[in-house]
XYZ file of C-alpha atoms in Angstrom:
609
model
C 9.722 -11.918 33.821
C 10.974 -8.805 32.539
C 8.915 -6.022 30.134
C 11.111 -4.767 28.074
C 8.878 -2.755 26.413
C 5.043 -2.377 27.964
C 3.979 -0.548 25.108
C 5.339 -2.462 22.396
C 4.252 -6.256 23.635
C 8.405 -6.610 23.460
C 8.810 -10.027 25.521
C 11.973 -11.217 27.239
C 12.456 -14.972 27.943
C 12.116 -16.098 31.288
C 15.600 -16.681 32.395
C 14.857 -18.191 36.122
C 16.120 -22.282 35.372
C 16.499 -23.057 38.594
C 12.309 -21.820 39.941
C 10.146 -24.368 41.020
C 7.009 -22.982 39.549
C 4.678 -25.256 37.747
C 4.524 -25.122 33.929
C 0.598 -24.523 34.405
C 1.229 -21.704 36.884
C 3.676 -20.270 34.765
C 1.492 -20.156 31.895
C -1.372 -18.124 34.155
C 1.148 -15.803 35.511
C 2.248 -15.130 32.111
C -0.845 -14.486 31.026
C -1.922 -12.598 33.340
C 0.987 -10.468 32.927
C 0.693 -10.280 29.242
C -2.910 -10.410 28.396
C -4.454 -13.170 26.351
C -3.139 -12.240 23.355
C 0.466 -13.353 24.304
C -0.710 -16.629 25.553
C 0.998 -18.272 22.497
C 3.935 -17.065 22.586
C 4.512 -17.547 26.807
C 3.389 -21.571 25.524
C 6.500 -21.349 23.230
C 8.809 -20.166 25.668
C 8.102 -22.288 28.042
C 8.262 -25.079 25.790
C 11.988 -25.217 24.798
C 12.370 -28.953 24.634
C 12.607 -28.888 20.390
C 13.371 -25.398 19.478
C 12.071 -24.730 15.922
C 13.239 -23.173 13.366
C 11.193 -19.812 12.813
C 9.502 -19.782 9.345
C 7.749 -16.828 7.656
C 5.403 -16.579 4.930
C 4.896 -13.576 2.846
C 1.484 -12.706 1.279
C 1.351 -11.339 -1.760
C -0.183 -10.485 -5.585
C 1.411 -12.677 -8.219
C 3.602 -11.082 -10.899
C 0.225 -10.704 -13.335
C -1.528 -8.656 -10.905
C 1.545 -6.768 -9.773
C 4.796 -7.027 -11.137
C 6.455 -4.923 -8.173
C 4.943 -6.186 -5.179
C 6.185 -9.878 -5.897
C 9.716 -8.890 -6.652
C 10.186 -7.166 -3.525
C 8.613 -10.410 -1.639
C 10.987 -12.213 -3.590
C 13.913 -9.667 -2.652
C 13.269 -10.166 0.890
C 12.649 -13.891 1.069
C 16.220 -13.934 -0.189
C 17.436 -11.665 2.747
C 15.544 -13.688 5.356
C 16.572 -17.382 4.526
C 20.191 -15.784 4.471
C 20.025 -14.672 8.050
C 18.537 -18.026 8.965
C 15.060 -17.910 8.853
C 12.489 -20.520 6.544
C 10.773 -17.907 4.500
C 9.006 -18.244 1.365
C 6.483 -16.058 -1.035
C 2.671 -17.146 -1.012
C 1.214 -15.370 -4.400
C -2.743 -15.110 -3.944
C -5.243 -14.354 -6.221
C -6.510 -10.452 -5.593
C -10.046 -11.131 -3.750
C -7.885 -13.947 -1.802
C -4.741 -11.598 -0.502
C -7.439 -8.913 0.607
C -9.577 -11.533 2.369
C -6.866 -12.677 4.355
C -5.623 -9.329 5.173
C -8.255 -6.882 5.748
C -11.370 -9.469 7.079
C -9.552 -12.471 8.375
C -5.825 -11.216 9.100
C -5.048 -14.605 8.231
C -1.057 -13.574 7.576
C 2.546 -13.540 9.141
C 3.309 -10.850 6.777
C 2.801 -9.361 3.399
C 3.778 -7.189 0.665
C 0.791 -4.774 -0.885
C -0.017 -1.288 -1.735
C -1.948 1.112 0.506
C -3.923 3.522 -1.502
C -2.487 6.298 0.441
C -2.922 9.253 2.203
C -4.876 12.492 1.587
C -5.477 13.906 5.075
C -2.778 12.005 7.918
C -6.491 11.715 9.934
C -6.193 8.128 7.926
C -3.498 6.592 10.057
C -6.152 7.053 13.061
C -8.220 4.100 11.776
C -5.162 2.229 10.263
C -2.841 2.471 13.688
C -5.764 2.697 16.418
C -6.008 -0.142 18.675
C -9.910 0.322 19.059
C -9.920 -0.415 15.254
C -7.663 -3.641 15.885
C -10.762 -5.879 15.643
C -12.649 -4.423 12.815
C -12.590 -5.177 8.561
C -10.780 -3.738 5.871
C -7.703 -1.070 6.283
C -8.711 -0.677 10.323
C -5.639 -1.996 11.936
C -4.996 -4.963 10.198
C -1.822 -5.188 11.527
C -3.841 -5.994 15.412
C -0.860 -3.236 16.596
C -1.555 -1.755 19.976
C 0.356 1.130 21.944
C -1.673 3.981 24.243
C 0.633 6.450 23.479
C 0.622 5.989 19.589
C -3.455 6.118 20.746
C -3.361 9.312 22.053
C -1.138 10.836 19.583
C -3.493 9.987 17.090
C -6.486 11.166 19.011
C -4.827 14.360 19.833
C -4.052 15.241 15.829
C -7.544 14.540 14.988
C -8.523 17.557 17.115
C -5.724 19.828 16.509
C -4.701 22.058 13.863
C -1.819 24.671 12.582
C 1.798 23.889 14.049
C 0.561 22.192 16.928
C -1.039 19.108 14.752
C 2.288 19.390 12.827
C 4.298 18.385 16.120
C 1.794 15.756 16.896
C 2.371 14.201 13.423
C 6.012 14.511 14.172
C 5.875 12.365 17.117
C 3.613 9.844 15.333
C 5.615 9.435 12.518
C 8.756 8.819 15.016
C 6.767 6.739 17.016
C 5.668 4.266 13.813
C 9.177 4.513 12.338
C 9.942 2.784 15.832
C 7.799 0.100 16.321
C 6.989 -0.577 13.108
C 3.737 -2.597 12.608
C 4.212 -2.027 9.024
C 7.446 -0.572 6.775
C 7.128 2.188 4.374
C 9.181 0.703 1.080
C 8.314 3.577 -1.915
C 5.794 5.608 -3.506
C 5.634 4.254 -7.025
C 5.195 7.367 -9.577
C 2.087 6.390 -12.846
C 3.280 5.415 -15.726
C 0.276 5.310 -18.570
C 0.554 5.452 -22.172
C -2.339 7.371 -23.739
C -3.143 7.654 -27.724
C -3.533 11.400 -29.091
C -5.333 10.657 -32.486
C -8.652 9.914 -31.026
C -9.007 12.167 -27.941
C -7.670 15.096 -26.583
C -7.882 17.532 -23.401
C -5.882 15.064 -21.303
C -5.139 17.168 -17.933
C -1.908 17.954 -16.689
C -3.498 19.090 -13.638
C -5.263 15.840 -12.639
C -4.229 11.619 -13.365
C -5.611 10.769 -16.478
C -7.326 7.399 -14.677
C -9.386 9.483 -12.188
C -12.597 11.473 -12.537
C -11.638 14.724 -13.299
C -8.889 13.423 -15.563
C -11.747 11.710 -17.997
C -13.444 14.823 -17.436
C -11.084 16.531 -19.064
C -11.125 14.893 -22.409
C -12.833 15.637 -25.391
C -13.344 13.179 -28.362
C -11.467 14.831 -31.652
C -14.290 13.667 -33.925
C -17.778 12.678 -33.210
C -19.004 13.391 -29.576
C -20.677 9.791 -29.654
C -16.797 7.818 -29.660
C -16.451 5.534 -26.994
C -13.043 5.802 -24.963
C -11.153 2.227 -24.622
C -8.696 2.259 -21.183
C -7.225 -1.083 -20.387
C -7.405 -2.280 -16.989
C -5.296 -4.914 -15.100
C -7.589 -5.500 -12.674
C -11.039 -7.746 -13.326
C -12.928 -7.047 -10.600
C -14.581 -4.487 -11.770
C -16.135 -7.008 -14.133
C -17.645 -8.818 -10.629
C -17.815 -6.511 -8.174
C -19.287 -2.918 -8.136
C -20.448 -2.449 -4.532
C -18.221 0.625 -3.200
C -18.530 -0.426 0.694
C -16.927 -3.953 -0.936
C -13.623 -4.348 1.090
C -11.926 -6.783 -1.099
C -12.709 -5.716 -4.716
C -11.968 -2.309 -4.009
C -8.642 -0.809 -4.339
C -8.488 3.306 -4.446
C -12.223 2.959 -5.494
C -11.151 5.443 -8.999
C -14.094 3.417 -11.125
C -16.499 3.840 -8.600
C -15.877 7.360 -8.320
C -17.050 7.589 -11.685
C -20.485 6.288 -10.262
C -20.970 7.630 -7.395
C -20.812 11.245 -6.369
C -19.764 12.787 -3.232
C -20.878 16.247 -1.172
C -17.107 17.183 -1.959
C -13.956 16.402 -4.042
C -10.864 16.704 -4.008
C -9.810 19.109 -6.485
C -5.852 20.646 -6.635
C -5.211 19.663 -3.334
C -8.463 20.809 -1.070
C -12.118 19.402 -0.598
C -14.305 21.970 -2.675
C -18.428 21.084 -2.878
C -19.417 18.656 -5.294
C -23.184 17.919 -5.278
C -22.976 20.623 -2.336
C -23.250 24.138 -4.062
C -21.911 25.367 -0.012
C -21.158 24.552 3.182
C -20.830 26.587 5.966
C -18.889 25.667 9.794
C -19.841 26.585 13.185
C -16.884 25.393 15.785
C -16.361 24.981 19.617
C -14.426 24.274 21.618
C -15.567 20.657 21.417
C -16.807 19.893 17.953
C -17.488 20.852 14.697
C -20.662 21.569 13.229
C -21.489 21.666 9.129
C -24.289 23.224 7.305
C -24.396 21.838 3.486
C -26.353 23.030 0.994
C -27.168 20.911 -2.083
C -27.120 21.458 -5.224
C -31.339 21.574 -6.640
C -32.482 18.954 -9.510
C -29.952 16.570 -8.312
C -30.517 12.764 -9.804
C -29.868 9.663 -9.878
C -29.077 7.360 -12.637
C -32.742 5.872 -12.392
C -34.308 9.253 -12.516
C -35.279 9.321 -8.940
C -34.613 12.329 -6.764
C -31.354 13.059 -4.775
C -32.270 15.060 -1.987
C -31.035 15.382 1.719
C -32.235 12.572 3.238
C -29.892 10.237 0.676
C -27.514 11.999 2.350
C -27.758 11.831 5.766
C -28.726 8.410 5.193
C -25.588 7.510 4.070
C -23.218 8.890 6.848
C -26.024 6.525 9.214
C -25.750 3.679 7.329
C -21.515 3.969 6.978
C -21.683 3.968 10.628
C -23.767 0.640 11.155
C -24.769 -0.769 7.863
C -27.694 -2.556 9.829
C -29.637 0.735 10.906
C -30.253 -0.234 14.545
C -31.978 -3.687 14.001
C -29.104 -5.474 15.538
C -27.631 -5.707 19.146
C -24.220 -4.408 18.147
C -23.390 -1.814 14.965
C -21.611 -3.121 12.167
C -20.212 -0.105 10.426
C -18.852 -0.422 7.003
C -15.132 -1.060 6.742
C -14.540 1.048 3.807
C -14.884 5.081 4.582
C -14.089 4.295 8.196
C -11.755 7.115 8.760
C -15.028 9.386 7.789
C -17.775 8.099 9.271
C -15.890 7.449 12.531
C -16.170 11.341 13.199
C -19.774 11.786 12.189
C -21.645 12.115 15.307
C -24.997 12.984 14.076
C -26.794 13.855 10.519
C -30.282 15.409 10.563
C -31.868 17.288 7.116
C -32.985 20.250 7.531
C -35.151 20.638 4.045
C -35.077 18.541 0.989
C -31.627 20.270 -0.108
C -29.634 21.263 2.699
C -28.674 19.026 5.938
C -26.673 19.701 9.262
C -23.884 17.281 10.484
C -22.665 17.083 13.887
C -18.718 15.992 13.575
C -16.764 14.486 16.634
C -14.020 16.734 15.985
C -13.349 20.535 15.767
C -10.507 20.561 12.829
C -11.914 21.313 9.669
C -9.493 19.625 7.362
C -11.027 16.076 9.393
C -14.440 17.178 8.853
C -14.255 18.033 5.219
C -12.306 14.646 4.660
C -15.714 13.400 5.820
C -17.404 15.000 2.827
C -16.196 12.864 0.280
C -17.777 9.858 0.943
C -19.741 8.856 -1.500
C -23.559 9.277 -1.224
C -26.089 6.548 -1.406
C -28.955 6.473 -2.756
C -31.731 5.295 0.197
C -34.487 3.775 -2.294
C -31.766 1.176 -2.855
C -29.830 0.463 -0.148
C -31.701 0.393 2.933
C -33.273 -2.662 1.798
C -29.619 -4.244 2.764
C -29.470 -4.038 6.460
C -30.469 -7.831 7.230
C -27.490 -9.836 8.501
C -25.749 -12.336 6.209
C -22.387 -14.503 5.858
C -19.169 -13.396 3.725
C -17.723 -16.425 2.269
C -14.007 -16.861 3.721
C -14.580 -14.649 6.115
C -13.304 -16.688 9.395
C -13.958 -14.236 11.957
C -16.734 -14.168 14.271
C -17.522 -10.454 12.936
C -21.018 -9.566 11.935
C -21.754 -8.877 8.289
C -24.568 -7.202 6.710
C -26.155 -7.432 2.764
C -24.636 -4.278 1.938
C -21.198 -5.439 2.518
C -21.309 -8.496 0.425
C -23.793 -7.492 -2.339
C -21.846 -7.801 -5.634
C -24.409 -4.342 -6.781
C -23.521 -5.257 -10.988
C -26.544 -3.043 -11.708
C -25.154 -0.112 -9.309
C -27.318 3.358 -9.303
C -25.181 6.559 -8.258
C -25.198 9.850 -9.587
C -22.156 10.284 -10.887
C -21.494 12.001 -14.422
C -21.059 7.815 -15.830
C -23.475 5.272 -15.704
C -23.658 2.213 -15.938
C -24.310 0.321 -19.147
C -22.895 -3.317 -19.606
C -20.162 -5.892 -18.281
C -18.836 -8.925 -19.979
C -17.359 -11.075 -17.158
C -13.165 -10.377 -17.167
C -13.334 -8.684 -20.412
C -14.972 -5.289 -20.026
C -17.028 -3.009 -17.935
C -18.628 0.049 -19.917
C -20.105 2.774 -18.696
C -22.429 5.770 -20.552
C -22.028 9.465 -19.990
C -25.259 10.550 -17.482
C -27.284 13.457 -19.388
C -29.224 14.785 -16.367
C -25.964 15.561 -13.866
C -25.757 18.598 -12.778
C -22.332 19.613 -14.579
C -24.020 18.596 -18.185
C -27.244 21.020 -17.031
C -27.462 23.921 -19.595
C -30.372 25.650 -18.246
C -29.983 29.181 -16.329
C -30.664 27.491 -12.888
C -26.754 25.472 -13.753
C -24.965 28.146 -15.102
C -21.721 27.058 -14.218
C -19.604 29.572 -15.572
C -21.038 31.791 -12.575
C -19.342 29.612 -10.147
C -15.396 29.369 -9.143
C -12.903 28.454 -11.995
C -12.295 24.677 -10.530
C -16.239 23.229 -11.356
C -16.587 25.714 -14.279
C -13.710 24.287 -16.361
C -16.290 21.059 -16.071
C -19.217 22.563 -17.652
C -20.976 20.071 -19.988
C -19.663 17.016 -18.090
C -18.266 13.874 -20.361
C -17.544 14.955 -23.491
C -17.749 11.620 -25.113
C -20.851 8.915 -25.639
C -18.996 5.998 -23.344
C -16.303 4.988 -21.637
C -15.020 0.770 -21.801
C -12.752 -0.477 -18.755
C -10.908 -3.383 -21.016
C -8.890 -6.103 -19.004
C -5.583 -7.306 -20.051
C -3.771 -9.794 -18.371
C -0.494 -7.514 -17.972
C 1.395 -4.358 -19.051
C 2.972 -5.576 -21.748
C -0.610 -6.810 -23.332
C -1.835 -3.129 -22.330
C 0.911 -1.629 -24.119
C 0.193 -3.768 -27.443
C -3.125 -2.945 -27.340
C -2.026 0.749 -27.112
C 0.709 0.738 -30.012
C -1.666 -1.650 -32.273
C -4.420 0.956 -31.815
C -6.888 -1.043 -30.100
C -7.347 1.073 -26.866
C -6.847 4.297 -26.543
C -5.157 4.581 -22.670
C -4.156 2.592 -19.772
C -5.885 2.945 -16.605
C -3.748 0.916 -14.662
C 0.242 2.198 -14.649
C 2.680 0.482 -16.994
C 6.060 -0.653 -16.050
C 9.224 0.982 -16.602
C 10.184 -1.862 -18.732
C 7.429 -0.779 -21.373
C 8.108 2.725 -21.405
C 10.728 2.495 -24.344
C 8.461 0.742 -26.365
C 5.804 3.561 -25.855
C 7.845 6.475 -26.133
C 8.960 5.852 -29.872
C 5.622 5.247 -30.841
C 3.367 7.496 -33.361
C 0.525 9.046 -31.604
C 1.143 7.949 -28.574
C 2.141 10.318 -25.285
C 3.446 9.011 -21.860
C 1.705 10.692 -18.845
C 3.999 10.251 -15.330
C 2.303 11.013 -12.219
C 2.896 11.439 -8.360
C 1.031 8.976 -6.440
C -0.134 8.820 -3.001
C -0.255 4.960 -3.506
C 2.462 3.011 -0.674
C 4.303 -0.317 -1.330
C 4.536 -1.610 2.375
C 5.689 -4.521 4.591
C 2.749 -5.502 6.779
C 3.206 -7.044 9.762
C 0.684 -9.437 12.023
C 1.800 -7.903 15.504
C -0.794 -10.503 17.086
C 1.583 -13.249 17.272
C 5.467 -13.922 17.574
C 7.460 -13.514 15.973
C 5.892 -10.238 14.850
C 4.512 -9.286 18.502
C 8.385 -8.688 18.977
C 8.899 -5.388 17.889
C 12.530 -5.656 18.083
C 11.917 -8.445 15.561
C 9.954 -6.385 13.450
C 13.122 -3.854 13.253
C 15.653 -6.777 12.349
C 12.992 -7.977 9.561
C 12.791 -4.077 8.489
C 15.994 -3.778 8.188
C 16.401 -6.309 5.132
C 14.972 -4.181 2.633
C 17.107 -1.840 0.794
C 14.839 0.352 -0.547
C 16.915 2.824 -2.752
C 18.376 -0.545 -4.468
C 14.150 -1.657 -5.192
C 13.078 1.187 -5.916
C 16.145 1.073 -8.634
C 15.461 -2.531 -9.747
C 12.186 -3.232 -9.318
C 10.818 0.403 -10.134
C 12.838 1.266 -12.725
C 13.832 4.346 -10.786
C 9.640 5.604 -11.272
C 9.511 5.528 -7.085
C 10.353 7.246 -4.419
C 12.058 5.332 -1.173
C 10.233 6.477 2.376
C 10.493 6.187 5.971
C 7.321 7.609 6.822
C 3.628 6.353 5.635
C 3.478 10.257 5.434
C 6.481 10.941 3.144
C 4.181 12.934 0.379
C 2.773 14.743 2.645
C 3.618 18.119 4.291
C 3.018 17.243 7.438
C 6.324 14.454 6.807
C 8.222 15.061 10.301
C 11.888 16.093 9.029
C 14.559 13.789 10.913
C 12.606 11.008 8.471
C 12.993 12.554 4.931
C 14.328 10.476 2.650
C 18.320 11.757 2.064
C 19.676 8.491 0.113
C 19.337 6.225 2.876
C 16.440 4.954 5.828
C 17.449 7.082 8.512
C 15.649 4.725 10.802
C 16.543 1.064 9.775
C 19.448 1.969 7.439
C 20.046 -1.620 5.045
C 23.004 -3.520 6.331
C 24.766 -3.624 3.245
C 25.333 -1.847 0.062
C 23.378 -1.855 -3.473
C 21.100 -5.049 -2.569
C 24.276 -7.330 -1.109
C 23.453 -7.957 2.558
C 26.041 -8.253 5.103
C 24.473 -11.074 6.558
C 26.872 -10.901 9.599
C 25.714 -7.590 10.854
C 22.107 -8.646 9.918
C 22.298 -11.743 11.969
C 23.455 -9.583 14.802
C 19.954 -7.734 15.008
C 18.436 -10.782 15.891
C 20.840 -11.874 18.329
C 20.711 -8.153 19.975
C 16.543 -9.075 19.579
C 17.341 -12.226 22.215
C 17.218 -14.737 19.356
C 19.169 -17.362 18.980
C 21.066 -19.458 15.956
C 21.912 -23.116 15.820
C 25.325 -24.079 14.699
C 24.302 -24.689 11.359
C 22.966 -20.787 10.961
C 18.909 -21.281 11.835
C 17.241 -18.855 13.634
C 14.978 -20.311 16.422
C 12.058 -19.082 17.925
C 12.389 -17.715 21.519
């Protein structure tokens, strides 16, 4: 049997007809060749006696819970049942799709949105084979390759130019074997009302912390601030180490505080006042320094020890009581590089990182903290419901946490089950302090323009079913922003009306193709390339975006570490769309699979191999 490709599990039929070998032999020697994983697909080539058809399905949100992702499903069902292959869209409800994804990766393939990418340190835990096993966004795609391994070992330790060419290989290296295809970076669209509040930032998203930080009631400071939401989990769900009700985590972020935020495009200290590094050659070492009279919501003490209790319970949520660690699946990429956490006093703590680059370790820092008193009752062992792994779970990963304590500048106050979640501003954080000991205006210009924290009595999450119902409630008066973007469709409708502003944003966020590498046909990665292929992404991002994206190549395209030979210049420069303006030539498609080793019955079906 020949390898075409050791490093991408790329498998070439076995072409010897005439050998003598034993179907059970040939099965062991196959195995043993390919590793267990592959056992399924040496069974189907073997097996050639009724060649099948290959069919696809394609997980996805339905058009309520996201109007782009299911169009582009639909786009490329279209594209794949033309080149001969049985495809067809699965919508599933939110918790469902994430289930099967990111804890079960129960999936052939699927269309979703990645929350994106701050520091490129991410695609370590998303791209890692020793992450192929775990929850949430670790691998879900089971994709293995050592080099692609030590590429993104090497960056994590690296900085300047030389972690720049290292990210330049990567990004050449994913664009090749694609275990998952960049389709756009949508931009976020959200109507806000002007009559009621003002201060909205043009420096931050209005639907993220600092954003609502920014705004200031125009009458009575005791107004509550309406933002629809199209998302009711919130409404369920508030645990923040929750894989599948979290999405970019923006409402817990409200709750929860971290040692440092990202402010205008760097980690500064957050409930740290400082920090100071120590490096080696080896690793890095932090020394924070916390803010004093730090709460939290129930008026106990935040001190150190919450803390460093949090980086050890991120890193095995059952604090040593079991044989193996199960670390939490959210805030991998952070806790990963957290060797060891020891306080030194009740307000300052030393961490121990497993890396010497800075811009890794301070990634670290914005995990938010836990508060101890609550959570380390939550170790015990215990079963998530459709999860159909063997995996361990703990309490604090399936907890639903609807009466959540943080210390964030919100609190929270009530929840009406998929109508509302409101939360209250917290008096006692440290940005709403007025005594001399939080002078804030003595500290740098990005926490000082914060002084005096929310600047309105509460803040209501309501959930609509869709944009257009967000944008009535908007233009009738009823709410006063949309968290969640809009679509292009509604932004005529929003822009004639009175008193009402449109606020377009950048996002990080990534519309993707996933693929489940684990089994054929998407173990082939020449498969995965002929798939790829089908998606013209300048023609989506036209028609399903309304021209509010940006196409990409690389998982790193709004980044500046985006390697140059894939910037976006009108076209894919890796898997450039056989045709032109959403019209496939299905001839020169089909001819990607048959250059892949598949083949086509007479009537225009793709087989398996």
């Amino acid at each position: 049997m020949e390898m075409l490709s050791k490093e991408n599990s790329d498998h070439s039929t076995i072409a010897n007809e005439g050998s003598k070998t034993g179907r059970r032999e040939l099965l062991v020697a196959i195995g043993m060749t390919l590793g267990s994983g592959c056992i399924e697909e040496a069974q189907s080539l073997v097996s050639r006696d009724r060649p099948e058809q290959i069919s696809i399905s394609i997980k996805t949100l339905p058009a309520d819970a996201d109007p782009w992702a299911i169009r582009i499903a639909r786009f490329l069902t279209e594209q794949l049942n033309a080149v001969g292959i049985a495809a067809q869209v699965e919508p599933m409800d939110r918790v469902e799709l994430r289930r099967d994804i990111l804890l079960n990766q129960s999936f052939d393939c699927y269309i979703a949105c990645h929350p994106g990418f701050r520091d490129p340190d991410i695609l370590r835990t998303l791209l890692h084979s020793r992450f192929g096993t775990e929850a949430g966004w670790q691998n879900p795609f089971g994709y293995a390759n050592l080099r692609v391994d030590k590429l993104l070992a090497a960056q994590q330790r690296q900085s300047g130019q030389q972690r720049m060419e290292t990210l330049r290989e990567l990004q050449l290296a994913i664009a090749r074997d694609q275990p998952f295809t960049v389709i756009a970076f949508p931009d976020e669209i959200r109507a806000i009302r002007t009559n009621r509040f003002a201060g909205w930032s043009n420096q931050e998203s209005v639907h993220t912390l600092l954003g609502y930080l920014s705004v200031r009631s125009r009458g009575s400071s005791d107004q509550r601030l309406r933002m629809t939401l199209q998302d009711s989990r919130p409404t369920e769900n508030l645990n923040p180490l929750s894989v599948e009700y979290r999405y970019n985590g923006t409402i817990l972020d409200l709750l929860y505080d971290p040692v440092g935020r990202w402010i205008n495009g760097r980690v500064r200290p957050w409930l740290a006042k400082s920090w100071d590094w120590q490096s080696s050659t080896d690793n890095l070492v932090a020394e924070i320094n916390l803010r004093d009279g730090l709460w939290w919501h129930d008026n106990t003490a935040l001190t150190a020890n919450d803390v460093a209790f949090t980086y050890e319970f991120l890193k095995d949520t059952t604090l040593g009581t079991q044989e193996s660690p199960v670390p939490s699946p959210r805030f991998r990429e952070g806790s990963s590089i957290i060797k060891s956490v020891k306080p030194i006093d009740k307000y300052s703590l030393r961490v121990n990182f497993g890396t010497n680059n800075r811009a890794v370790g301070r990634q670290a820092l914005t995990i938010p903290v836990l508060p101890k008193h609550i959570w380390r009752s939550k170790h015990k062992q215990a079963k998530i419901a459709g999860l159909q792994t063997d995996s361990a779970a703990t309490k604090a990963l399936i907890w639903n946490n609807m009466q959540p304590v943080g210390s964030g500048p919100f609190q929270f106050h009530n929840v009406e089950h998929r109508q509302s979640l409101t939360l209250k501003r917290f008096d006692r954080h440290f940005l709403a302090h007025t005594s001399k000991d939080y002078d804030l205006t003595s500290e740098s210009e990005y926490i000082e323009r914060y002084a005096g924290g929310v600047k309105f009595k509460q803040l209501q999450f309501l959930i609509v079913p869709s944009a257009a119902a967000a944008t009535k409630l908007i233009l009738n008066g009823e709410a006063d922003g949309t968290a969640t973007s809009v679509t292009a469709s509604e932004v005529r409708n929003i822009g004639h009306a009175e008193d009402v502003e449109l606020f377009i944003d950048e996002s990080l966020s990534m519309y993707h193709l996933g693929f489940n590498t684990r089994k054929a046909p998407f173990s082939n990665v020449r498969f995965r390339r002929s798939v790829a292929q089908l998606l013209d992404k300048a023609f989506l991002v036209q028609n399903v975006f309304g021209g509010y994206a940006e196409p990409g190549t690389s998982p790193l395209a709004r980044h500046d570490s985006l390697a140059p030979e894939l910037r976006w210049t009108g076209t894919d420069s890796e898997l450039p769309f056989p045709g032109e303006n959403g019209n496939l030539n299905v001839a020169k498609a089909k001819a990607a699979f048959k250059d892949a080793g598949y083949r086509y019955t007479k009537n225009g079906k793709l087989l398996r191999r």
